[in-house]
């Protein structure tokens, strides 16, 4: 369905999980993919929380390819809570989850090709939380807000959207029983559920969409849950 031949895609956190799936699918569709990750990969190994690293990465992308068609900010921030999390933990999470996407967009502004698109990977945690997840939730809330701000600033040049995944099994393992049946769609998400939306948002089919956040969570954030429903049992 998607042909990205001749396109250049930048994917942060592209060495594993959802990012790896996005990278592999882009490559299958003909795109050249520039990955930055702490883990080994074939383009750039580095920590996106570091400004000098981002400068060097962007310089390498432009020196080698001269343009960017798609920027996918996927790298996951650190998760810590108010009880055990330190100043440094929280600050690092925001650097990875919000500051780096902002700065990469800034660095690539002069080099975005016609029809360029930014897709930020947020999370359904931008609207709901578990205990002790403050750093992650704050970072994901921040990137969701950054999305619509960038969409207005870059109007006419780059479309900017975000995706908020729910429960995505990054190993694509099978899930059965209540873990699956509690989901309105009847299953846990897989990496391709997110990659497919990334491709749609980058394609011309989404040419009238910008500034939006799309939650892909199997309907979980829309479902009211009571005792005895959807595999949930109150244990008193």
C-alpha positions as semicolon CSV with decimal commas, in nm:
position;residue;x (nm);y (nm);z (nm)
1;X;0,000;0,000;0,000
2;X;0,282;0,241;0,085
3;X;0,570;0,331;-0,144
4;X;0,842;0,541;0,017
5;X;1,106;0,491;-0,249
6;X;1,358;0,776;-0,241
7;X;1,238;0,902;0,097
8;X;1,461;0,955;0,401
9;X;1,316;0,864;0,740
10;X;1,472;0,942;1,077
11;X;1,368;0,710;1,361
12;X;1,480;0,761;1,719
13;X;1,491;0,447;1,931
14;X;1,485;0,242;1,613
15;X;1,695;-0,053;1,728
16;X;1,422;-0,245;1,911
17;X;1,053;-0,268;1,987
18;X;0,810;-0,041;1,803
19;X;1,095;0,166;1,661
20;X;1,256;-0,138;1,503
21;X;0,927;-0,239;1,345
22;X;0,885;0,112;1,204
23;X;1,239;0,105;1,068
24;X;1,199;-0,239;0,907
25;X;0,866;-0,149;0,750
26;X;1,004;0,177;0,610
27;X;1,294;-0,014;0,458
28;X;1,058;-0,268;0,302
29;X;0,865;0,021;0,150
30;X;1,179;0,159;-0,014
31;X;1,285;0,434;0,228
32;X;1,634;0,501;0,360
33;X;1,621;0,498;0,739
34;X;1,854;0,683;0,975
35;X;1,835;0,539;1,325
36;X;1,971;0,682;1,648
37;X;1,964;0,455;1,951
38;X;2,167;0,364;2,257
39;X;2,173;0,010;2,119
40;X;2,390;-0,102;1,831
41;X;2,255;-0,017;1,486
42;X;2,393;0,053;1,141
43;X;2,367;0,434;1,145
44;X;2,426;0,616;1,475
45;X;2,472;0,502;1,834
46;X;2,415;0,774;2,091
47;X;2,207;0,918;2,372
48;X;1,942;1,162;2,249
49;X;1,934;1,327;2,592
50;X;2,267;1,487;2,496
51;X;2,259;1,802;2,279
52;X;2,601;1,744;2,123
53;X;2,493;1,394;2,022
54;X;2,183;1,530;1,849
55;X;2,391;1,791;1,668
56;X;2,631;1,525;1,543
57;X;2,349;1,291;1,442
58;X;2,162;1,559;1,245
59;X;2,484;1,668;1,078
60;X;2,550;1,309;0,968
61;X;2,198;1,267;0,829
62;X;2,215;1,585;0,624
63;X;2,572;1,529;0,508
64;X;2,481;1,185;0,380
65;X;2,132;1,241;0,238
66;X;2,072;1,617;0,221
67;X;1,710;1,606;0,334
68;X;1,459;1,454;0,575
69;X;1,114;1,340;0,463
70;X;0,994;1,185;0,788
71;X;1,098;1,233;1,150
72;X;0,966;0,968;1,386
73;X;1,031;1,056;1,750
74;X;0,993;0,715;1,910
75;X;1,265;0,682;2,179
76;X;1,111;0,596;2,515
77;X;1,180;0,811;2,823
78;X;1,281;0,668;3,158
79;X;0,997;0,568;3,392
80;X;1,023;0,664;3,757
81;X;0,787;0,778;4,030
82;X;0,771;1,040;4,298
83;X;0,880;0,797;4,570
84;X;1,209;0,671;4,429
85;X;1,271;0,896;4,130
86;X;1,544;1,157;4,155
87;X;1,575;1,504;4,004
88;X;1,819;1,357;3,754
89;X;1,583;1,069;3,661
90;X;1,294;1,305;3,593
91;X;1,508;1,555;3,404
92;X;1,657;1,278;3,189
93;X;1,309;1,150;3,102
94;X;1,202;1,493;2,984
95;X;1,522;1,536;2,781
96;X;1,455;1,208;2,598
97;X;1,081;1,242;2,570
98;X;1,028;1,613;2,497
99;X;1,349;1,814;2,453
100;X;1,508;1,580;2,196
101;X;1,199;1,572;1,970
102;X;1,181;1,952;1,987
103;X;1,550;1,993;1,910
104;X;1,555;1,743;1,623
105;X;1,260;1,922;1,465
106;X;1,452;2,250;1,503
107;X;1,769;2,105;1,350
108;X;1,586;1,957;1,052
109;X;1,356;2,252;0,974
110;X;1,586;2,386;0,698
111;X;1,616;2,038;0,548
112;X;1,261;1,899;0,550
113;X;1,152;1,797;0,201
114;X;0,823;1,900;0,044
115;X;0,543;1,695;0,197
116;X;0,746;1,617;0,508
117;X;0,587;1,472;0,817
118;X;0,676;1,442;1,185
119;X;0,516;1,164;1,388
120;X;0,569;1,169;1,763
121;X;0,511;0,849;1,958
122;X;0,327;0,945;2,276
123;X;0,131;0,699;2,493
124;X;-0,215;0,649;2,637
125;X;-0,035;0,743;2,958
126;X;-0,066;1,101;2,837
127;X;-0,423;1,075;2,972
128;X;-0,413;0,794;3,233
129;X;-0,155;0,655;3,476
130;X;-0,039;0,383;3,709
131;X;0,126;0,470;4,041
132;X;0,492;0,572;4,031
133;X;0,505;0,660;3,662
134;X;0,534;1,038;3,688
135;X;0,838;1,087;3,465
136;X;0,703;0,878;3,178
137;X;0,352;1,023;3,196
138;X;0,485;1,379;3,209
139;X;0,711;1,320;2,909
140;X;0,430;1,164;2,707
141;X;0,192;1,443;2,798
142;X;0,460;1,689;2,693
143;X;0,516;1,535;2,352
144;X;0,141;1,530;2,285
145;X;0,127;1,904;2,352
146;X;0,449;1,964;2,158
147;X;0,279;1,800;1,861
148;X;0,004;2,056;1,816
149;X;0,243;2,344;1,888
150;X;0,483;2,229;1,618
151;X;0,196;2,168;1,379
152;X;0,100;2,534;1,398
153;X;0,456;2,667;1,384
154;X;0,545;2,447;1,085
155;X;0,212;2,491;0,908
156;X;0,252;2,476;0,531
157;X;0,592;2,309;0,558
158;X;0,560;1,998;0,776
159;X;0,258;1,808;0,903
160;X;0,299;1,706;1,267
161;X;0,093;1,438;1,442
162;X;0,128;1,203;1,736
163;X;0,023;0,849;1,818
164;X;-0,065;0,730;2,168
165;X;-0,022;0,351;2,189
166;X;-0,195;0,153;2,459
167;X;-0,079;-0,196;2,552
168;X;0,157;-0,300;2,273
169;X;0,348;-0,624;2,316
170;X;0,681;-0,536;2,156
171;X;0,773;-0,903;2,117
172;X;0,443;-0,978;1,937
173;X;0,380;-1,262;2,185
174;X;0,032;-1,420;2,198
175;X;-0,192;-1,318;2,488
176;X;-0,503;-1,509;2,594
177;X;-0,767;-1,490;2,864
178;X;-0,860;-1,165;3,041
179;X;-0,546;-0,986;2,918
180;X;-0,688;-1,014;2,567
181;X;-1,063;-1,023;2,626
182;X;-1,063;-0,707;2,838
183;X;-0,965;-0,519;2,522
184;X;-1,271;-0,409;2,320
185;X;-1,097;-0,543;2,007
186;X;-1,029;-0,875;2,181
187;X;-0,652;-0,877;2,170
188;X;-0,334;-0,705;2,289
189;X;-0,170;-0,469;2,040
190;X;0,131;-0,556;1,825
191;X;0,407;-0,335;1,688
192;X;0,260;-0,326;1,339
193;X;-0,054;-0,158;1,476
194;X;0,162;0,147;1,545
195;X;0,386;0,121;1,240
196;X;0,082;0,109;1,010
197;X;-0,049;0,436;1,153
198;X;0,295;0,595;1,122
199;X;0,295;0,508;0,753
200;X;-0,056;0,643;0,702
201;X;0,030;0,971;0,873
202;X;0,343;1,005;0,660
203;X;0,160;0,930;0,338
204;X;-0,034;1,160;0,108
205;X;-0,353;0,989;0,225
206;X;-0,318;1,187;0,549
207;X;-0,252;1,516;0,372
208;X;-0,537;1,692;0,555
209;X;-0,432;1,575;0,902
210;X;-0,201;1,777;1,125
211;X;-0,183;1,861;1,494
212;X;-0,373;1,546;1,585
213;X;-0,314;1,279;1,848
214;X;-0,445;0,935;1,758
215;X;-0,486;0,685;2,040
216;X;-0,431;0,324;1,934
217;X;-0,523;0,121;2,239
218;X;-0,787;-0,127;2,131
219;X;-1,052;0,098;2,283
220;X;-0,931;0,059;2,642
221;X;-0,941;0,428;2,731
222;X;-1,305;0,439;2,618
223;X;-1,419;0,141;2,823
224;X;-1,582;0,166;3,164
225;X;-1,486;-0,127;3,384
226;X;-1,696;-0,272;3,666
227;X;-1,663;-0,579;3,885
228;X;-1,733;-0,898;3,694
229;X;-1,693;-0,745;3,350
230;X;-1,423;-0,803;3,089
231;X;-1,235;-1,050;3,311
232;X;-1,203;-0,803;3,601
233;X;-1,292;-0,950;3,940
234;X;-1,283;-0,751;4,261
235;X;-1,077;-0,942;4,520
236;X;-1,180;-0,834;4,869
